[in-house]
Every structure is written in structure tokens, then in C-alpha cells.
């Protein structure tokens, strides 16, 4: 008898080889065997009521890092529940037939209090929209195969529009391993060449904004924030991170920069044995840092950033294949000098006065720091050695010349 699933974090360590960022999740049953697999992209466009009796539209994507709490696998039905950000979730339920399985419904629960996604929302409730999808394009898939749909599929209901694409899902996985066989969706089958589905954003791509940008004054050094995550069990700090952060991000090819303001930024997250997570959020940005502990070393493994700039387009980006801030578990990583990191083609971090310890924090203090090479004085050693050698050569040369002179003078007196 299979029972509610064991839950697993989306950023599975080093899984997959594709560079595209997508949301990948594995749900295990109580026996610890894979029972539901999903890899997909979802964009949301949500109409909600904003102050002043206006309707506002929020556009955002399902982040790469999600939690699968609430997912479950049973004999004839299963549920995939992906929760993300400040209390939002996306749920798809499946039913099993004799030869096939199919998606039955999709439910979106959105926390309108989250001002990062729903600025100025009048309601502080959770908006919930359920769509019956049994008769839609999310067609049936053969049991023991993956449902695959690279084409876009738009589901619209109650002011919530969801665009799904690059979908690869297998519900009712048998024997704990994902099938290599796929059932492609009708839209992917190339019988007649059909025009690519259009989305509303493509219409703006032809009008390139004039590049008369006024050079903005350089940002000041960002203030250093002190963030920590406390363990549920004993309410003590289990993850600590101090840093000043400037975020560079590209929206429609235009680089924008902002400093993370520690004042007004809240820290939350989780501490685990193999993986810990720090989530920083304020009214404009939500940042997620995932650290892993592997072979007694920790590193920053994944970063996910969502930025809402007023009413303009939203930025969403990250990388789940990083290897930064590496140090031994039981120590901290420190770098006082400014560091610049290309997180992705469109996301850049500049850190200042950095010190992090994602594992094994004892009594709310940082442990011995492993310093980054820039702070390290060892970089000076080659220079010192070089100067010393040059000096030595000069001395030898001078001594040789003087020696020859003396010898010459000596012979003359004979
Ligand atoms: C992750 O990065 C390493 C080196 O930085 C690279 O060799 C590897 O292919 C990357 N993996 C993925 C899934 O992108
Ligand atoms: C999904 O949303 C992102 C950012 O909001 C946008 O860049 C991308 O073009 C959207 N993709 C689709 C297929 O709508
Ligand atoms: C909804 O969002 C607000 C603000 O971000 C947060 O304080 C609250 O905990 C969230 N609610 C849930 C159910 O997560
Ligand atoms: C939510 O909004 C209602 C009115 O719409 C208000 O009475 C209530 O105090 C609000 N609750 C919170 C937690 O802000
Ligand atoms: C508190 O709990 C965390 C996580 O379980 C553990 O790492 C830490 O050692 C505990 N601290 C104390 C003082 O018990
Ligand atoms: C933080 O913000 C609050 C309110 O916006 C302000 O009163 C306070 O002075 C700020 N603190 C710092 C250190 O800037
Ligand atoms: C890090 O992982 C190792 C196993 O690889 C484990 O023994 C160790 O307890 C973990 N460290 C922490 C602080 O959780
Ligand atoms: C942590 O990783 C080790 C080695 O990869 C594994 O044996 C252990 O089960 C993992 N622990 C958790 C809690 O995931």
C-alpha cells in the first residue's frame, strides 16, 4: 500500500545535463521510491484587485526551486503540489485508467499578501482557482510513459492564465524509475506545419527602445545585511550569512542594478544535513540561496532571484549549477573584498563584506573562516619573492664588477 509521498526538494543535486532552467521535481512514495516525476515551465498572468478600484496584472514564472510538500501517490490517483515563494502553490492531480493516466485538474493558490508579486493588492487572502483539465489539451498518456509537451498550452480561468511548456511528466511511475518512453502531446506531433504559438510579448520585440539612456550615478556600496535562519527544534541559528549585495539583472537586454537593502529584508529558510536554504525577501525582490554539503565541504549550489520593478516587467532568473563559496563544513566562508559573479547571462552579483556559514553553526557565531584568495596575503608572496630575487641578482652583479675591478687593479700594481 503506497502512502503519502516522501517529499523532495526540486534542486536535486547535480541531476540532469540540460542547461535550460526548468522546475524539476521528484516525488517519492513511503518506500522511498520515485512515484511521480515532473519537469516543466509555467508562466502565470494573474489579474487581481489593487487599491483604488483598479485591476492590476501580475506576471511571474514558476521558480526553479519549489517544495513538493503535499504531493502524494496512491494506487489510482496522485497529486503533484509545488509550493513556492510566500505561500503560493500549483497543484496538478492525476487519475489512472486501465492503460492510461491523465491530468484531472490544476489548482493555483496565490497569497495576495505577497507584495513582491501582488503589489498594492486590496485583499490579504489566498486566491484559489481550480480548472478541470480532463477535456483539454493535457491529453492522456500511456501508463509507464512520460507525457511530453514542448509546445505551449494555455489554461485560462478566473483571471488566472497559465502557460505551460517544455512539460515532461510521469505519474504512476512503476518500479521507482522514470520511463524513457514518451507520449507526445498532439501539438508536438509535426503532421502539418503550424505557425508557432504567439504570445503577447513578441509584438513588442520589433520596437527597440532608443538608446538615449541617461547615465545613472553609480550606486553606493550596499549596506551589509546580517541574515540568519533558525532551526525549528531549538530556535538557535543554524545558517548565518552577512553580506552587502548589489544585484545586476537584464530585463529585455537592458542591465539594471540595485542594492539589496537589509532594512526591510526578511530572512527565512531551512537547514538540513545535505542542503540548506536561505530565502531573503522584501517588497521588490525574493532571493533564494541553496547550499549543499558534500564530502564534508559546503558550497553555494543554486541561486534563484525574482525582482518586481514597479509595474514594469518582472525579472526572474538564477542558476542551479553553481559552485561558489566553497569551504569545509564546520567553518565559514569569508570574503571582504568586492566580488563579482556572473550567476547567469542575465544575472550578476556583487558581494561586499561576505561571510557565510550554511551548516554546523554553533552558539550563534561564525566558526573559523576560510578566506577567499583575494583577501589572502599569499597573493603577495610571488611579488615579494620576485623583488628579493631581483635585488639578489643586482647585488651579485655589482659584487662581480667590483671584484673584477679589484683584481685588475691588483695585477697592475705587480
Ligand atoms: C555544471 O557546471 C559544470 C562546470 O561548471 C559543468 O561541467 C556541467 O556540465 C554543468 N552541469 C549542468 C547540468 O549544467
Ligand atoms: C515567461 O515569463 C518570462 C518572464 O516573466 C518571459 O521572459 C518569458 O518570455 C515567458 N515565456 C512564455 C513562453 O510566455
Ligand atoms: C503570505 O505572504 C505574506 C507576506 O509575504 C506572508 O507574511 C504570509 O506568511 C504568507 N502566507 C502564507 C500562508 O504563507
Ligand atoms: C485582512 O483584511 C481584512 C479586511 O479586508 C482586515 O479586517 C484584516 O485585519 C486583515 N488581516 C490582516 C492579517 O492584515
Ligand atoms: C540546534 O539544532 C540544529 C539543527 O538540528 C543543530 O545543528 C544545532 O547543533 C542545535 N544547537 C544546539 C545548541 O542544540
Ligand atoms: C529602517 O527603516 C525604518 C522604517 O523605514 C527606519 O525608521 C529606520 O531608521 C531604518 N533603519 C536603518 C538602519 O536605516
Ligand atoms: C554533511 O554531510 C555529511 C555526509 O556527507 C554528514 O556526515 C555531516 O553530518 C553533514 N554535516 C552537517 C553539518 O549536517
Ligand atoms: C545525505 O547524503 C548522504 C550521502 O550522499 C546520504 O547517505 C544521506 O542519506 C543524506 N541525508 C539526507 C537527510 O538526505
XYZ file of C-alpha atoms and ligand atoms in Angstrom:
526
model
C 0.000 0.000 0.000
C 1.505 3.287 -1.046
C 1.046 6.220 1.235
C 1.606 9.998 1.026
C 4.882 10.741 -0.533
C 8.207 11.480 0.878
C 8.999 14.968 -0.177
C 11.972 16.147 -2.003
C 13.426 19.490 -2.969
C 13.396 20.398 -6.618
C 17.022 21.300 -6.929
C 18.122 17.728 -6.993
C 21.864 17.701 -6.619
C 23.589 17.757 -9.961
C 20.776 15.992 -11.776
C 20.265 16.301 -15.484
C 22.529 17.726 -18.082
C 20.335 20.311 -19.761
C 21.346 23.917 -19.231
C 17.822 25.276 -19.514
C 16.360 26.162 -16.191
C 13.089 24.440 -15.522
C 11.291 23.215 -12.470
C 12.245 19.609 -11.886
C 10.750 17.584 -9.076
C 10.841 14.018 -7.926
C 8.206 12.718 -5.556
C 8.904 9.524 -3.689
C 6.444 7.168 -2.042
C 6.769 5.948 1.520
C 9.147 3.239 0.412
C 11.455 5.949 -0.861
C 10.867 5.031 -4.485
C 10.163 7.547 -7.213
C 6.430 7.637 -7.924
C 5.931 10.972 -9.702
C 8.325 12.893 -11.889
C 7.840 16.345 -13.371
C 9.969 18.780 -15.289
C 8.134 21.773 -16.633
C 7.910 25.505 -17.114
C 4.904 27.547 -16.119
C 4.264 31.249 -16.569
C 1.417 32.914 -14.748
C -0.502 36.038 -15.551
C -2.942 36.955 -12.806
C -5.497 39.741 -12.730
C -6.183 40.975 -9.201
C -7.798 43.922 -7.485
C -5.417 46.685 -6.479
C -6.007 49.763 -4.330
C -8.097 52.477 -5.952
C -10.558 50.028 -7.519
C -8.090 49.155 -10.236
C -7.310 45.830 -11.781
C -3.633 45.000 -11.836
C -1.880 42.154 -13.612
C 0.915 40.160 -12.061
C 3.194 38.155 -14.343
C 5.591 35.633 -12.877
C 7.070 32.232 -13.511
C 7.129 29.064 -11.513
C 10.582 29.264 -9.889
C 13.175 26.541 -10.364
C 13.253 25.913 -6.650
C 9.975 24.634 -5.276
C 8.886 22.344 -2.470
C 6.744 19.283 -3.018
C 5.068 19.210 0.402
C 1.534 17.926 -0.037
C 2.301 15.773 -3.062
C 1.133 12.195 -2.815
C 0.937 8.966 -4.746
C -1.827 6.419 -4.329
C -2.925 3.455 -6.452
C -5.382 5.205 -8.739
C -4.839 8.892 -8.085
C -1.896 11.098 -7.320
C -1.202 14.733 -6.649
C 1.697 16.934 -7.549
C 1.790 20.006 -5.357
C 4.544 22.549 -5.927
C 4.754 25.311 -3.377
C 6.908 28.342 -3.879
C 7.622 31.838 -2.584
C 5.436 33.320 0.110
C 2.702 30.706 0.373
C 1.882 30.099 -3.299
C 1.270 26.715 -4.816
C 0.490 24.961 -8.069
C -1.232 21.603 -7.872
C -1.998 19.066 -10.560
C -3.952 15.915 -9.828
C -3.877 12.747 -11.904
C -6.056 9.703 -12.258
C -5.167 6.277 -13.538
C -7.154 4.193 -16.004
C -6.546 0.692 -17.292
C -3.988 1.622 -19.948
C -3.556 5.350 -19.465
C -3.323 8.130 -16.929
C -4.264 11.763 -17.272
C -4.291 15.135 -15.576
C -7.664 15.808 -13.970
C -7.376 19.285 -12.540
C -4.991 22.131 -11.910
C -5.305 24.336 -8.843
C -3.439 27.559 -8.287
C -3.335 29.056 -4.802
C -1.865 32.512 -4.564
C -1.156 34.535 -1.448
C -2.276 38.043 -2.365
C -0.479 39.433 0.693
C 2.828 38.805 -1.064
C 3.595 42.354 -2.159
C 6.581 41.239 -4.216
C 4.221 39.612 -6.710
C 0.952 41.416 -5.984
C 1.883 44.997 -5.157
C -0.982 47.079 -3.721
C -3.418 44.169 -3.621
C -6.558 45.071 -1.690
C -7.187 41.551 -0.470
C -4.942 39.821 2.031
C -6.472 36.415 1.332
C -5.355 33.453 -0.721
C -6.798 33.357 -4.205
C -7.626 29.841 -5.333
C -8.540 28.804 -8.857
C -9.218 25.236 -9.923
C -9.532 24.231 -13.551
C -10.875 20.908 -14.737
C -8.477 19.833 -17.453
C -9.869 16.394 -18.350
C -11.208 17.730 -21.647
C -8.265 19.949 -22.543
C -5.013 19.567 -24.425
C -3.403 17.863 -21.458
C -4.229 14.607 -23.134
C -3.893 11.132 -21.824
C -0.559 9.370 -21.657
C 0.066 5.667 -21.766
C 0.777 4.055 -18.418
C 4.503 3.645 -17.978
C 5.344 6.532 -20.313
C 6.155 10.194 -19.785
C 3.732 12.793 -21.038
C 5.793 15.220 -23.099
C 4.710 18.575 -24.479
C 7.200 21.166 -25.630
C 4.511 23.316 -27.204
C 2.783 25.967 -25.167
C -0.501 25.145 -23.558
C -2.563 27.961 -22.111
C -5.077 27.320 -19.353
C -7.337 30.236 -18.516
C -9.810 30.504 -15.685
C -10.977 33.096 -13.168
C -8.420 35.756 -14.042
C -5.519 33.319 -13.884
C -3.771 32.463 -17.112
C -1.168 29.706 -17.026
C 1.193 28.946 -19.852
C 2.785 25.526 -19.635
C 5.607 24.426 -21.903
C 8.587 22.059 -22.008
C 6.482 19.680 -19.959
C 7.731 16.204 -19.122
C 5.620 14.433 -16.529
C 5.247 10.863 -15.442
C 2.622 9.983 -12.870
C 2.240 6.441 -11.539
C 5.892 5.584 -12.051
C 6.362 1.853 -11.642
C 9.425 0.261 -10.019
C 10.849 3.623 -8.967
C 12.400 4.566 -12.297
C 11.216 7.101 -14.818
C 10.320 5.729 -18.226
C 12.365 6.553 -21.314
C 9.261 6.237 -23.446
C 7.169 9.302 -24.121
C 3.639 10.081 -25.142
C 3.906 13.354 -27.055
C 1.061 15.842 -26.919
C -0.926 16.485 -30.096
C 0.601 19.926 -30.536
C 4.118 18.477 -30.694
C 3.345 15.939 -33.406
C 4.501 17.520 -36.679
C 1.771 16.439 -39.067
C 1.039 19.805 -40.618
C 3.463 22.686 -40.192
C 1.538 25.022 -37.925
C 2.643 28.526 -37.026
C 4.359 28.752 -33.673
C 2.029 29.826 -30.901
C 2.260 33.537 -30.439
C 2.497 35.202 -27.109
C 1.686 38.781 -26.379
C 5.255 39.765 -25.594
C 6.564 39.054 -29.093
C 4.715 42.043 -30.528
C 6.958 44.460 -28.662
C 10.251 42.933 -29.761
C 10.383 44.818 -33.048
C 10.287 48.249 -31.433
C 13.720 48.700 -29.959
C 13.848 51.412 -27.353
C 16.034 54.371 -28.360
C 19.351 54.175 -26.590
C 19.390 57.668 -25.179
C 19.789 56.336 -21.675
C 20.813 58.971 -19.171
C 23.855 57.612 -17.339
C 22.642 56.974 -13.828
C 25.003 57.812 -10.970
C 26.893 54.786 -9.644
C 25.236 53.074 -6.724
C 26.825 53.439 -3.302
C 28.352 50.369 -1.682
C 25.404 48.308 -0.443
C 24.987 48.142 3.327
C 25.953 44.858 4.959
C 22.984 42.757 5.970
C 23.102 40.180 8.730
C 20.781 37.316 7.982
C 20.124 34.068 9.749
C 17.884 31.035 9.674
C 16.873 29.476 12.960
C 16.352 25.765 13.472
C 12.772 24.749 14.317
C 13.866 22.321 17.008
C 15.849 24.563 19.314
C 15.294 28.075 17.936
C 19.028 28.687 17.542
C 20.767 29.990 14.434
C 21.611 27.183 12.022
C 22.553 29.262 8.985
C 24.258 32.642 9.068
C 25.065 34.994 6.246
C 26.434 38.524 6.382
C 26.923 40.464 3.195
C 26.217 43.544 1.197
C 24.746 42.699 -2.178
C 24.340 44.551 -5.435
C 22.228 42.725 -7.984
C 22.649 43.302 -11.698
C 19.904 41.933 -13.924
C 18.892 42.283 -17.517
C 15.318 42.940 -18.498
C 14.796 42.929 -22.257
C 18.541 43.181 -22.719
C 18.890 46.263 -20.518
C 21.142 45.982 -17.498
C 19.709 47.340 -14.277
C 21.344 47.393 -10.888
C 20.004 47.588 -7.387
C 21.393 47.268 -3.903
C 19.736 44.847 -1.537
C 18.505 46.934 1.380
C 18.911 44.899 4.559
C 16.389 47.163 6.238
C 13.043 45.693 5.224
C 14.525 42.420 4.003
C 13.460 39.359 5.925
C 15.348 36.094 6.077
C 13.829 32.652 6.251
C 14.808 29.203 5.097
C 15.610 25.708 6.127
C 18.609 23.869 7.494
C 19.272 20.307 6.527
C 22.044 17.788 6.670
C 22.845 17.825 2.971
C 21.175 21.008 1.856
C 20.241 24.330 3.455
C 18.337 27.195 2.057
C 18.302 30.924 2.719
C 15.409 32.987 1.391
C 15.670 36.764 1.500
C 12.651 38.777 0.595
C 11.459 42.338 0.574
C 8.837 44.237 -1.360
C 10.863 44.194 -4.594
C 12.954 41.078 -4.564
C 12.976 37.475 -3.453
C 16.307 35.685 -3.444
C 16.821 32.029 -2.758
C 20.258 30.591 -1.989
C 20.665 26.823 -1.811
C 23.785 25.437 -0.178
C 24.832 21.821 -0.286
C 27.050 19.749 1.960
C 29.006 17.197 0.001
C 32.033 15.263 1.157
C 32.463 17.498 4.206
C 32.557 20.664 2.098
C 29.796 23.150 1.517
C 29.160 25.352 -1.468
C 26.556 27.677 -2.864
C 24.812 25.406 -5.327
C 21.808 27.337 -6.559
C 20.539 30.885 -6.717
C 17.101 31.993 -7.765
C 16.065 35.635 -7.997
C 12.718 37.293 -8.628
C 12.507 41.042 -8.934
C 9.429 43.167 -9.449
C 10.206 46.649 -10.642
C 7.005 48.607 -10.100
C 4.508 47.955 -12.850
C 7.163 47.076 -15.419
C 8.236 43.592 -16.418
C 9.401 41.247 -13.749
C 12.810 39.647 -13.671
C 13.199 36.006 -12.874
C 16.466 34.170 -13.147
C 19.041 32.026 -11.491
C 21.383 29.113 -11.787
C 21.152 25.701 -10.171
C 24.642 24.542 -11.083
C 26.949 26.806 -9.132
C 29.989 26.043 -7.091
C 30.755 29.176 -5.129
C 31.778 29.989 -1.581
C 33.356 26.584 -1.006
C 34.696 25.750 2.465
C 34.777 22.865 4.899
C 31.628 22.082 6.859
C 32.256 23.393 10.350
C 33.925 26.563 9.096
C 32.624 29.684 7.419
C 33.471 31.287 4.092
C 34.633 34.876 4.124
C 35.478 37.469 1.517
C 35.709 41.111 2.470
C 36.732 42.496 -0.896
C 34.156 43.146 -3.558
C 33.453 40.006 -5.582
C 31.631 39.874 -8.895
C 29.823 36.756 -10.023
C 28.076 36.036 -13.305
C 25.246 33.910 -11.998
C 23.718 33.643 -15.462
C 23.751 35.570 -18.733
C 21.264 37.990 -17.235
C 22.050 37.946 -13.524
C 25.116 39.324 -11.733
C 26.023 39.531 -8.066
C 28.497 41.874 -6.449
C 29.152 40.985 -2.834
C 30.833 43.047 -0.141
C 31.970 42.010 3.349
C 30.778 38.491 2.801
C 30.753 35.832 5.473
C 28.520 32.762 5.280
C 28.089 29.571 7.182
C 25.263 27.368 5.936
C 25.936 24.326 8.107
C 27.056 23.449 11.627
C 26.608 26.855 13.242
C 27.381 26.617 16.926
C 26.014 29.059 19.510
C 25.017 31.713 17.008
C 28.584 32.520 15.954
C 30.586 32.061 12.815
C 33.248 29.385 13.016
C 36.811 29.831 11.756
C 36.735 31.480 8.383
C 38.137 30.173 5.164
C 39.153 33.349 3.395
C 38.791 33.857 -0.302
C 42.048 34.201 -2.241
C 41.659 37.941 -2.778
C 41.765 38.678 0.918
C 44.605 36.266 1.300
C 48.087 37.736 1.561
C 49.564 34.720 -0.236
C 48.995 36.632 -3.476
C 51.757 38.979 -2.317
C 54.329 36.237 -1.852
C 55.307 35.854 -5.522
C 55.795 39.625 -5.696
C 57.961 39.642 -2.573
C 59.969 36.687 -3.845
C 60.330 38.369 -7.240
C 61.620 41.613 -5.710
C 64.016 39.734 -3.437
C 65.411 37.773 -6.388
C 65.901 40.924 -8.460
C 67.722 42.510 -5.525
C 69.924 39.463 -5.110
C 70.863 39.431 -8.802
C 71.762 43.133 -8.634
C 73.978 42.515 -5.597
C 75.712 39.621 -7.332
C 76.292 41.685 -10.471
C 77.613 44.666 -8.507
C 79.850 42.398 -6.401
C 81.195 40.755 -9.586
C 82.002 44.097 -11.204
C 83.698 45.368 -8.049
C 85.588 42.075 -7.725
C 86.863 42.298 -11.329
C 87.936 45.893 -10.842
C 89.905 44.973 -7.708
C 91.574 42.047 -9.458
C 92.504 44.271 -12.388
C 93.901 46.944 -10.082
C 95.815 44.222 -8.229
C 97.542 42.973 -11.378
C 98.571 46.490 -12.370
C 100.496 47.058 -9.142
C 102.542 43.917 -9.668
C 27.605 22.351 -14.215
O 28.820 23.081 -14.276
C 29.934 22.273 -14.609
C 31.180 23.132 -14.537
O 30.927 24.401 -14.044
C 29.748 21.684 -15.994
O 30.815 20.848 -16.301
C 28.461 20.889 -16.026
O 28.202 20.434 -17.319
C 27.288 21.735 -15.562
N 26.099 20.899 -15.468
C 24.919 21.318 -15.897
C 23.797 20.393 -15.670
O 24.754 22.396 -16.434
C 7.592 33.573 -19.268
O 7.869 34.680 -18.431
C 9.166 35.220 -18.597
C 9.358 36.330 -17.586
O 8.207 36.695 -16.949
C 9.335 35.726 -20.025
O 10.633 36.204 -20.199
C 9.089 34.577 -20.980
O 9.136 35.058 -22.303
C 7.723 33.952 -20.728
N 7.597 32.813 -21.597
C 6.478 32.497 -22.194
C 6.530 31.294 -23.061
O 5.448 33.135 -22.054
C 1.552 35.454 2.547
O 2.511 36.464 2.302
C 2.824 37.224 3.441
C 3.740 38.357 3.007
O 4.746 37.935 2.172
C 3.440 36.340 4.499
O 3.729 37.089 5.653
C 2.480 35.229 4.836
O 3.081 34.324 5.730
C 2.080 34.482 3.583
N 1.056 33.494 3.907
C 1.279 32.195 3.816
C 0.114 31.303 4.088
O 2.387 31.740 3.535
C -7.202 41.346 6.185
O -8.141 42.250 5.620
C -9.288 42.472 6.414
C -10.178 43.423 5.661
O -10.186 43.156 4.313
C -8.878 43.075 7.761
O -10.012 43.217 8.581
C -7.886 42.151 8.452
O -7.421 42.756 9.634
C -6.703 41.885 7.520
N -5.836 40.932 8.167
C -4.517 41.069 8.174
C -3.746 39.996 8.858
O -3.942 42.012 7.648
C 20.111 23.159 17.197
O 19.626 22.356 16.123
C 20.478 22.369 14.982
C 19.773 21.629 13.884
O 19.218 20.442 14.307
C 21.813 21.727 15.365
O 22.680 21.752 14.243
C 22.435 22.541 16.484
O 23.607 21.905 16.916
C 21.481 22.654 17.655
N 22.042 23.578 18.615
C 22.017 23.389 19.929
C 22.643 24.433 20.764
O 21.479 22.396 20.402
C 14.886 51.140 8.628
O 13.628 51.558 8.149
C 12.815 52.178 9.122
C 11.460 52.493 8.516
O 11.512 52.603 7.133
C 13.516 53.442 9.632
O 12.734 54.029 10.646
C 14.869 53.062 10.185
O 15.572 54.209 10.567
C 15.671 52.314 9.151
N 16.910 51.849 9.769
C 18.085 51.971 9.183
C 19.255 51.449 9.942
O 18.216 52.518 8.095
C 27.447 16.906 5.938
O 27.279 15.688 5.240
C 27.936 14.594 5.838
C 27.733 13.401 4.942
O 28.212 13.703 3.654
C 27.374 14.351 7.240
O 28.090 13.320 7.849
C 27.508 15.610 8.058
O 26.867 15.431 9.318
C 26.857 16.772 7.346
N 27.114 17.969 8.113
C 26.143 18.699 8.660
C 26.573 19.868 9.423
O 24.962 18.435 8.530
C 22.880 12.961 2.843
O 23.774 12.451 1.867
C 24.315 11.193 2.231
C 25.379 10.829 1.231
O 25.056 11.282 -0.048
C 23.171 10.169 2.284
O 23.671 8.906 2.654
C 22.142 10.628 3.313
O 21.031 9.767 3.316
C 21.673 12.039 3.006
N 20.844 12.513 4.118
C 19.665 13.121 3.939
C 18.946 13.521 5.179
O 19.204 13.343 2.832
